[in-house]
Short mmCIF file of C-alpha atoms in Angstrom, two decimals:
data_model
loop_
_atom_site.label_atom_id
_atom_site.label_comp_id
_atom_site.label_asym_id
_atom_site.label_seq_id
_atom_site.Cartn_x
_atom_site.Cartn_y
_atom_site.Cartn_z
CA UNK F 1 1.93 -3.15 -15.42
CA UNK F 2 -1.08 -5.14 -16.23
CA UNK F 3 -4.18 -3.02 -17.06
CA UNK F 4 -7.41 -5.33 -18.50
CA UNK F 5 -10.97 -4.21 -19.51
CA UNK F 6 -12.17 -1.06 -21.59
CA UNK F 7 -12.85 2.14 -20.10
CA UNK F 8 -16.49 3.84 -21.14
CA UNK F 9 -18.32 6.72 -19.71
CA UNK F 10 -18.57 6.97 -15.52
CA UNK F 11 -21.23 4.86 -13.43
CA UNK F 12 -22.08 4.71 -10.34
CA UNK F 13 -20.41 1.85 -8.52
CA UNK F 14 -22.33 -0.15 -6.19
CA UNK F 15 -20.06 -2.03 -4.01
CA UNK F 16 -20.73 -5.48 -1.91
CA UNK F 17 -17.81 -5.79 0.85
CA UNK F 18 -18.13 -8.75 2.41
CA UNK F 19 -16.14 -9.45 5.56
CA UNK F 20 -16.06 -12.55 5.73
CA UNK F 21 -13.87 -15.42 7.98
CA UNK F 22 -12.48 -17.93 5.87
CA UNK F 23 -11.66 -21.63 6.89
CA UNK F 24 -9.30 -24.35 6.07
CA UNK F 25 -12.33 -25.74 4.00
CA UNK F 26 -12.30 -24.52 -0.05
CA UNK F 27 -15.83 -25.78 -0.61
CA UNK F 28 -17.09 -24.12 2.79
CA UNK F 29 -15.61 -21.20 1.90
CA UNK F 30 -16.83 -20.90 -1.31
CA UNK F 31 -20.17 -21.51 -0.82
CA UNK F 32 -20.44 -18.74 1.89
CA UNK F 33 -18.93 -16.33 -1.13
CA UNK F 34 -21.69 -17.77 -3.57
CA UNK F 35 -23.48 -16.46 -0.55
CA UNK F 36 -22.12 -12.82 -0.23
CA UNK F 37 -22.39 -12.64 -4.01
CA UNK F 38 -26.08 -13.36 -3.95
CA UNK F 39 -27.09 -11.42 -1.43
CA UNK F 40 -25.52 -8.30 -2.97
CA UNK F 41 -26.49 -8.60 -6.01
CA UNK F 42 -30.16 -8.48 -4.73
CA UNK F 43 -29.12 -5.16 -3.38
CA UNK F 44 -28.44 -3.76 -6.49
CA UNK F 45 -24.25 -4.31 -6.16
CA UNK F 46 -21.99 -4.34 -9.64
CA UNK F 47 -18.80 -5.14 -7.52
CA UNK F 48 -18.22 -7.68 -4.78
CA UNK F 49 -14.97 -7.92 -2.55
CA UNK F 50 -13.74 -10.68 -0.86
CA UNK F 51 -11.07 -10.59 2.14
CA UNK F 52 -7.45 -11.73 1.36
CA UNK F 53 -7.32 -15.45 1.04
CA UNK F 54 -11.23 -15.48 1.49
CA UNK F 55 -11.16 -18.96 -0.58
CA UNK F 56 -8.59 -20.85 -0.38
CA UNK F 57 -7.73 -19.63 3.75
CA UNK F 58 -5.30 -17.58 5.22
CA UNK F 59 -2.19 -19.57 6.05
CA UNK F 60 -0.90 -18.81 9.36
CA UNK F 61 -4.21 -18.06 10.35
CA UNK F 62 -7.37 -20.33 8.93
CA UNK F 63 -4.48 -23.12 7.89
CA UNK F 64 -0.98 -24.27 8.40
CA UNK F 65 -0.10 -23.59 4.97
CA UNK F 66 -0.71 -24.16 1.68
CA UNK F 67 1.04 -27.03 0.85
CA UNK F 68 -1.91 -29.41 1.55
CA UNK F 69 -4.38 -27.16 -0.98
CA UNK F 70 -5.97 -29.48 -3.77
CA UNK F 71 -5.50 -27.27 -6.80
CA UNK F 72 -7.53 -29.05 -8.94
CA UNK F 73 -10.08 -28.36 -6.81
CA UNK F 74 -9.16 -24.47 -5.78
CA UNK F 75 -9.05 -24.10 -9.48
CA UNK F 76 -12.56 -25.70 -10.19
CA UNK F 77 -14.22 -23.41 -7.34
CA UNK F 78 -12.42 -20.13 -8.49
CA UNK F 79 -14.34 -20.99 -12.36
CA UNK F 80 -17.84 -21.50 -10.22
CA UNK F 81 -17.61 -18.23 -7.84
CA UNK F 82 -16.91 -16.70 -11.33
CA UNK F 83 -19.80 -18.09 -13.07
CA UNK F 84 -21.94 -17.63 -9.82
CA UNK F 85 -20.91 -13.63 -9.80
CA UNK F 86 -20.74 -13.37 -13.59
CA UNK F 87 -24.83 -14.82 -13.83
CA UNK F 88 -25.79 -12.22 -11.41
CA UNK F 89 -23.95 -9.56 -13.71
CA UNK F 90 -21.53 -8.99 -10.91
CA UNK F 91 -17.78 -8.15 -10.64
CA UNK F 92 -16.10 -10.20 -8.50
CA UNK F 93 -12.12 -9.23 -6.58
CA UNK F 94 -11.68 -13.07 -5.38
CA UNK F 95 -9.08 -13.21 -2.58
CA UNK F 96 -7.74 -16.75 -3.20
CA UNK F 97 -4.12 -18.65 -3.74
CA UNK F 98 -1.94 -19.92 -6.48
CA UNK F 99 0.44 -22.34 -6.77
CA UNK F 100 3.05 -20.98 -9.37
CA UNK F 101 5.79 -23.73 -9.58
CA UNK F 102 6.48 -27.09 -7.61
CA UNK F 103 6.33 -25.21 -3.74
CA UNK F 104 5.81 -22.15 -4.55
CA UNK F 105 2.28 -20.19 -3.79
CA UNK F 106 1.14 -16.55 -4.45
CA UNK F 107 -1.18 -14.60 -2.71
CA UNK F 108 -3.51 -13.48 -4.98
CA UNK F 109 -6.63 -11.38 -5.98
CA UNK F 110 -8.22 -12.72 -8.68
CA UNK F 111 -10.64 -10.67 -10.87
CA UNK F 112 -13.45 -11.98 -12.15
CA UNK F 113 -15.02 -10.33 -14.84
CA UNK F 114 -19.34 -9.85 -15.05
CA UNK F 115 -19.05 -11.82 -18.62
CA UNK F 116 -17.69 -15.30 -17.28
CA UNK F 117 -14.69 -14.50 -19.84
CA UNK F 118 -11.39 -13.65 -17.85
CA UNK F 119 -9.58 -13.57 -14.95
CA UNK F 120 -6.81 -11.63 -13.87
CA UNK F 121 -4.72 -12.04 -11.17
CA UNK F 122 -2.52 -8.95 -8.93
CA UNK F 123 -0.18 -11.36 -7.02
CA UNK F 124 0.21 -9.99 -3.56
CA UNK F 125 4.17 -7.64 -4.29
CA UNK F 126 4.96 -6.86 -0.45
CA UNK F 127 4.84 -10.05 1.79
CA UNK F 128 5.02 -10.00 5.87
CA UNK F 129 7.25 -11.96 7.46
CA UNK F 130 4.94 -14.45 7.99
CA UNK F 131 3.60 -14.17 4.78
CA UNK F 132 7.16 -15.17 3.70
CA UNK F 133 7.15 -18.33 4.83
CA UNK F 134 3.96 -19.56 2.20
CA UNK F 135 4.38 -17.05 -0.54
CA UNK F 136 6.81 -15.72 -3.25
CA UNK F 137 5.97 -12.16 -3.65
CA UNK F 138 4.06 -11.02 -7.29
CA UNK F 139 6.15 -8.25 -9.65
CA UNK F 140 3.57 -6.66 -10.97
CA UNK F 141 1.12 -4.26 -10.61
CA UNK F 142 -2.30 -4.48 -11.49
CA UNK F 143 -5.87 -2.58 -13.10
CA UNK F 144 -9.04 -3.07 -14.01
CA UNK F 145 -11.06 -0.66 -15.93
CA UNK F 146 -14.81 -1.33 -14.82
CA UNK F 147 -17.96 0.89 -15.48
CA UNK F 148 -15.46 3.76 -16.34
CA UNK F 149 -13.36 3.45 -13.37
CA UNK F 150 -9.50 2.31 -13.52
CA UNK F 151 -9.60 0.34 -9.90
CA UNK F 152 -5.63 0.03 -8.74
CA UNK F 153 -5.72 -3.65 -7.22
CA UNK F 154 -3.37 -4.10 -3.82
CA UNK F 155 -3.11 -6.74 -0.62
CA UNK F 156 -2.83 -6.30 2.74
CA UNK F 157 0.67 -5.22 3.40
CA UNK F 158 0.94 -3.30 0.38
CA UNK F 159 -0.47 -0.62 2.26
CA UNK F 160 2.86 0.41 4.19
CA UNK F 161 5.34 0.96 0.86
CA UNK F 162 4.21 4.21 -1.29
CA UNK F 163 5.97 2.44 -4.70
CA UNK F 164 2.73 0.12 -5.12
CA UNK F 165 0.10 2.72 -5.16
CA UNK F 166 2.28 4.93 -7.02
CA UNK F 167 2.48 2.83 -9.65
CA UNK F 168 -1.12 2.43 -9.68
CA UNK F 169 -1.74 6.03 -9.87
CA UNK F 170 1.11 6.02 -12.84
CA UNK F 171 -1.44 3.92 -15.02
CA UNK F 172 -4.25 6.53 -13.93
CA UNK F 173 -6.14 4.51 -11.30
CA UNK F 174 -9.00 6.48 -9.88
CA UNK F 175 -9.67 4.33 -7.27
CA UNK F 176 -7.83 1.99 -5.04
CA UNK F 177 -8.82 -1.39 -3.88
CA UNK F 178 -7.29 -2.96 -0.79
CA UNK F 179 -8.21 -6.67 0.72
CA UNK F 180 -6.56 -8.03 3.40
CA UNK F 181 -6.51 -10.36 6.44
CA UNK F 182 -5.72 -7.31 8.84
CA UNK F 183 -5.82 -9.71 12.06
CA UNK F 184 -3.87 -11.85 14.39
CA UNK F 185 -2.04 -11.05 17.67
CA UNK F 186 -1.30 -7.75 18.29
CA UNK F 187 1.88 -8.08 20.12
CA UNK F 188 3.43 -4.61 19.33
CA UNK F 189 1.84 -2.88 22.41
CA UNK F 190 -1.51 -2.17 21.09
CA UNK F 191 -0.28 -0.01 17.69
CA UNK F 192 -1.77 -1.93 14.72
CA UNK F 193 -5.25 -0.83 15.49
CA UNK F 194 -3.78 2.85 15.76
CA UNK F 195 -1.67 3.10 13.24
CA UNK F 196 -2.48 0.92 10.23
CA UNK F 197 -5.96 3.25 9.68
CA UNK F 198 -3.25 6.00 9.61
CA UNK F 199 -1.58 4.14 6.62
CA UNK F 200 -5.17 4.05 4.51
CA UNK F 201 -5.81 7.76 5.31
CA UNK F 202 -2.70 8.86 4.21
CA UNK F 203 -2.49 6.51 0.91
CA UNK F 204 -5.81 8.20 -0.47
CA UNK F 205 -5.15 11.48 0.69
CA UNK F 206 -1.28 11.94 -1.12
CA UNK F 207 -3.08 10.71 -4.29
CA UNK F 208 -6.74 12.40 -3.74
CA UNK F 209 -7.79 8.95 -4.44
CA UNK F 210 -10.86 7.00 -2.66
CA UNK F 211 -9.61 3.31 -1.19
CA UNK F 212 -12.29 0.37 -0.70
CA UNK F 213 -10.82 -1.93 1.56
CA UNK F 214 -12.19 -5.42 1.97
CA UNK F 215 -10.86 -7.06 5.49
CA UNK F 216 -11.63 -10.29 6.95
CA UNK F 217 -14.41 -10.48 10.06
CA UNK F 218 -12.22 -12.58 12.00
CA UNK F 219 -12.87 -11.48 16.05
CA UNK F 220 -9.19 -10.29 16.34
CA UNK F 221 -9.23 -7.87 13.30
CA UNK F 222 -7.31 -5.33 13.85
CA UNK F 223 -9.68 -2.70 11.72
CA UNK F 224 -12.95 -2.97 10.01
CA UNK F 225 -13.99 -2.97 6.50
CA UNK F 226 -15.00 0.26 4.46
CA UNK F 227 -13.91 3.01 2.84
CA UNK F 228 -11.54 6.69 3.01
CA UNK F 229 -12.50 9.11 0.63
CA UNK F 230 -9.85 11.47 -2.29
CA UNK F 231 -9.21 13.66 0.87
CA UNK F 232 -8.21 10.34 2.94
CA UNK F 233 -11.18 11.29 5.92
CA UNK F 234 -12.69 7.70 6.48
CA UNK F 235 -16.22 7.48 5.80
CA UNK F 236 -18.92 3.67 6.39
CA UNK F 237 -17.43 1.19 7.91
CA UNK F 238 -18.65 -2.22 9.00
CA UNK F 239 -17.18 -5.08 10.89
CA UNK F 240 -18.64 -8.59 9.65
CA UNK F 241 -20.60 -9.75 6.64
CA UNK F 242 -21.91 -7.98 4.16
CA UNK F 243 -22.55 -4.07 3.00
CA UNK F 244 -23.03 -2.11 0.70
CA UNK F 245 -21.09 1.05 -0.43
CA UNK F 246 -22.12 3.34 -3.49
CA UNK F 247 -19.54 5.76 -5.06
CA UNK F 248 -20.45 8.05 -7.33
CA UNK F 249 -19.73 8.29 -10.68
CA UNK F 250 -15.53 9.61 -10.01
CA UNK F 251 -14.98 11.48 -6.92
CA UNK F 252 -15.51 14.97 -7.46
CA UNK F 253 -11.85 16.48 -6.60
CA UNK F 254 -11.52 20.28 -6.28
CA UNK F 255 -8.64 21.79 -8.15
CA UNK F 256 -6.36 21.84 -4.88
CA UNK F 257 -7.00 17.86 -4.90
CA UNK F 258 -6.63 17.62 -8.37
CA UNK F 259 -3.61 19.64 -8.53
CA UNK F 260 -2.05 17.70 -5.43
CA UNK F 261 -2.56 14.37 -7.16
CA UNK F 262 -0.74 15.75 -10.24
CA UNK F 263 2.12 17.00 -8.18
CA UNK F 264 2.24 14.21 -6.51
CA UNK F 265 2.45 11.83 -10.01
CA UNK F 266 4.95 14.54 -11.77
CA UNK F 267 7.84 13.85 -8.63
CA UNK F 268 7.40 9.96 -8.69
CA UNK F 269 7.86 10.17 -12.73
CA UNK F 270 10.97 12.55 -12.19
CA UNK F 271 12.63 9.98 -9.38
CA UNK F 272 16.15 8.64 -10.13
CA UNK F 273 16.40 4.62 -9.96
#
């Protein structure tokens, strides 16, 4: 478990998601997130989320793969979107890639902190098939404490395997934070769009914890961007670009909630290996 920042008293978070559609192009890409960043922060936003792979493309998707990535230059544009967000006082959750040794890539959300002093990186721990085939998966799980909230940092397919929010919720995450690149063909007889909401509704209502999720706008998404609330009911959603969310300062859980979440947290810590 990695947990970064300081925690300090509650605020209010203001949250840009911006569903974006990322290309095979790094500088295209990141100068429609310079973009996003902007714009929210001129609505008052402390957070911005990008989609999964929002910079560097989604392999399988927006490129082949990742093999043909300059990381020299992936690396150089991941130190200007941080500057960019960090000189508008913004956090920034940077979907984006990393190559980790010779061939081998993770798929990664990078935090960027609003000083312009550190990023952290959750690499992506439950890969697709697909997925598979251009990443290794991460081993660790991830937080960030920011403006008094613990935010639990997960990808995409993380959502169907209870161990990774657990986890989060183990290190006392108040709030969960999913991006992804939710899209594609939908060759299972129409049940993605049915069922994967399911799997957000049910991850924040077993832990009484509020999700953000951050999906691409690609035309064949499979669900939109927004967020569920502690009791898992979904609440705004939006389908491209940018918008803005505001949370208050901690979801205010009633004791059933509370005492659910604590149930909850005392079986995982009393599972056998």
């Amino acid at each position: 478990m990695v947990i970064t920042g300081s925690r300090m008293k509650p605020q209010p978070l203001r949250i840009g998601i911006w569903a974006g559609v990322a290309t095979d192009n790094l500088e295209d890409n990141a100068a429609r997130i310079e973009a996003a960043i902007t714009a929210a922060s001129q609505q008052s936003a402390n957070l911005v989320l990008t989609p999964e792979c929002a910079l560097s493309g989604y392999p399988g998707a927006a490129r082949e793969s990742c093999h043909d990535i300059d990381c020299r230059a992936l690396a150089q544009l991941e130190a200007r979107l941080h500057q960019h967000a960090a000189s508008h006082h913004v956090g920034l959750l940077l979907g984006s890639v990393d190559n980790i040794a010779d061939t081998q890539w993770s798929n990664d959300v990078v935090w960027c902190d609003p000083q312009g002093l550190q990023r952290t990186r959750y690499r992506k721990r439950c890969l697709t098939p697909m997925d598979r085939q251009h990443f290794v998966p991460g081993t660790q799980a991830v937080c960030i404490d920011y403006l008094g909230w613990r935010l639990g940092l997960t990808i995409c397919f993380d959502v169907r395997f209870p161990h990774i929010w657990a986890d989060c919720v183990m290190a006392d995450c108040n709030l969960f934070i999913n991006v992804a690149h939710m899209a594609g063909s939908n060759d299972d007889h129409g049940a993605k769009p049915i069922v994967i909401p399911s799997f957000y509704s049910v991850r924040a209502a077993e832990w009484a914890t509020p999700i953000m999720f951050c999906n691409t706008g690609a035309a064949d998404r499979w669900l939109d961007s927004g967020y569920w609330d502690h009791r898992g009911m979904p609440q705004e959603h939006h389908g491209q670009d940018l918008a803005i969310y505001t949370l208050p300062d901690h979801p205010s859980r009633q004791d059933w909630h509370r005492d659910l979440r604590q149930q909850q947290l005392q079986r995982w810590q009393q599972r056998g290996p």
